[in-house]
Short mmCIF file of C-alpha atoms in Angstrom, two decimals:
data_model
loop_
_atom_site.label_atom_id
_atom_site.label_comp_id
_atom_site.label_asym_id
_atom_site.label_seq_id
_atom_site.Cartn_x
_atom_site.Cartn_y
_atom_site.Cartn_z
CA MET N 629 18.06 -71.04 -31.04
CA PHE N 630 16.21 -69.69 -28.03
CA ASN N 631 18.15 -69.57 -24.78
CA PRO N 632 16.38 -67.44 -22.16
CA LEU N 633 19.19 -66.07 -20.00
CA ASN N 634 16.85 -63.38 -18.66
CA CYS N 635 19.66 -61.22 -17.29
CA LEU N 636 21.74 -58.10 -17.80
CA LEU N 637 24.85 -58.15 -19.99
CA PRO N 638 27.84 -58.77 -17.70
CA THR N 639 30.31 -55.92 -17.29
CA SER N 640 33.13 -58.49 -17.44
CA LEU N 641 32.41 -59.13 -21.13
CA SER N 642 35.45 -57.09 -22.11
CA ASN N 643 37.69 -59.62 -20.32
CA LEU N 644 37.17 -61.89 -23.35
CA SER N 645 38.70 -59.35 -25.72
CA LYS N 646 41.58 -61.53 -26.91
CA SER N 647 39.68 -64.77 -27.54
CA LEU N 648 36.09 -63.88 -28.45
CA GLN N 649 35.27 -63.89 -32.17
CA VAL N 650 31.51 -64.50 -32.32
CA PHE N 651 29.13 -63.12 -29.69
CA ASP N 652 25.60 -64.39 -30.32
CA VAL N 653 23.04 -63.68 -27.62
CA SER N 654 20.05 -63.50 -29.95
CA ASN N 655 16.66 -64.22 -28.36
CA CYS N 656 18.11 -64.62 -24.86
CA LYS N 657 15.84 -62.10 -23.06
CA ILE N 658 18.83 -59.96 -22.13
CA ARG N 659 17.72 -56.60 -20.77
CA GLY N 660 19.30 -53.28 -19.92
CA SER N 661 21.89 -51.41 -21.93
CA ILE N 662 24.97 -52.40 -23.89
CA ARG N 663 28.11 -51.63 -21.91
CA VAL N 664 30.53 -49.08 -23.30
CA LYS N 665 33.42 -51.58 -23.05
CA ILE N 666 32.04 -53.53 -26.01
CA GLY N 667 34.52 -51.59 -28.13
CA SER N 668 37.37 -53.47 -26.48
CA LEU N 669 36.38 -56.80 -28.08
CA ASN N 670 39.24 -56.46 -30.56
CA ASN N 671 38.95 -59.82 -32.34
CA VAL N 672 35.17 -60.08 -32.61
CA ILE N 673 33.87 -60.61 -36.16
CA ALA N 674 30.15 -61.05 -35.36
CA LEU N 675 27.79 -59.50 -32.81
CA ASP N 676 24.19 -60.73 -32.66
CA PHE N 677 21.90 -59.07 -30.11
CA TYR N 678 18.68 -59.70 -32.07
CA GLY N 679 15.38 -60.16 -30.22
CA ASN N 680 16.26 -59.12 -26.68
CA GLU N 681 15.03 -56.40 -24.33
CA LEU N 682 17.96 -54.03 -24.73
CA SER N 683 17.39 -50.29 -24.49
CA GLY N 684 19.37 -47.07 -24.57
CA SER N 685 22.02 -46.13 -27.09
CA ILE N 686 24.43 -48.31 -29.01
CA PRO N 687 27.84 -47.23 -27.65
CA ARG N 688 30.00 -45.22 -30.04
CA THR N 689 32.91 -47.44 -29.00
CA ILE N 690 31.51 -50.15 -31.26
CA ARG N 691 33.22 -48.31 -34.12
CA ARG N 692 36.56 -49.50 -32.69
CA LEU N 693 35.79 -53.05 -33.81
CA LYS N 694 38.06 -53.24 -36.85
CA ASN N 695 37.41 -56.93 -37.65
CA ILE N 696 33.61 -56.79 -37.45
CA GLN N 697 31.74 -58.39 -40.36
CA TYR N 698 28.23 -58.87 -38.97
CA VAL N 699 26.11 -56.91 -36.46
CA ASP N 700 22.41 -57.37 -35.64
CA PHE N 701 20.67 -55.17 -33.06
CA GLY N 702 17.15 -55.77 -34.45
CA GLY N 703 14.21 -56.54 -32.20
CA ASN N 704 15.40 -54.27 -29.37
CA LYS N 705 14.68 -50.70 -28.26
CA LEU N 706 18.12 -49.33 -29.07
CA LYS N 707 19.09 -45.99 -30.57
CA ALA N 708 22.12 -45.46 -32.79
CA PRO N 709 23.41 -41.92 -32.15
CA PHE N 710 25.68 -42.24 -35.19
CA HIS N 711 25.63 -43.78 -38.67
CA MET N 712 26.83 -47.39 -38.55
CA ASN N 713 28.30 -47.55 -42.06
CA PHE N 714 31.40 -49.46 -40.92
CA VAL N 715 29.55 -52.77 -41.17
CA ALA N 716 29.90 -54.52 -44.52
#
């Protein structure tokens, strides 16, 4: 589904850490970088950032997500400064 938010990722995203399980912002024209606090989303099982205008590095803090089952960063200009083998 295409939902053009055309904005930056909010820094307050980490405030949802206790309730958020699926974060799907695919094809939303989100730009900028992924905030370091993404690693505090303790209960998230799926992250989908596919097809946006994100740039910079994927934060190392993403490795703190112990419940993660699905991650998609495709279709962006992101760099992974580490091997993301924690994703099944």
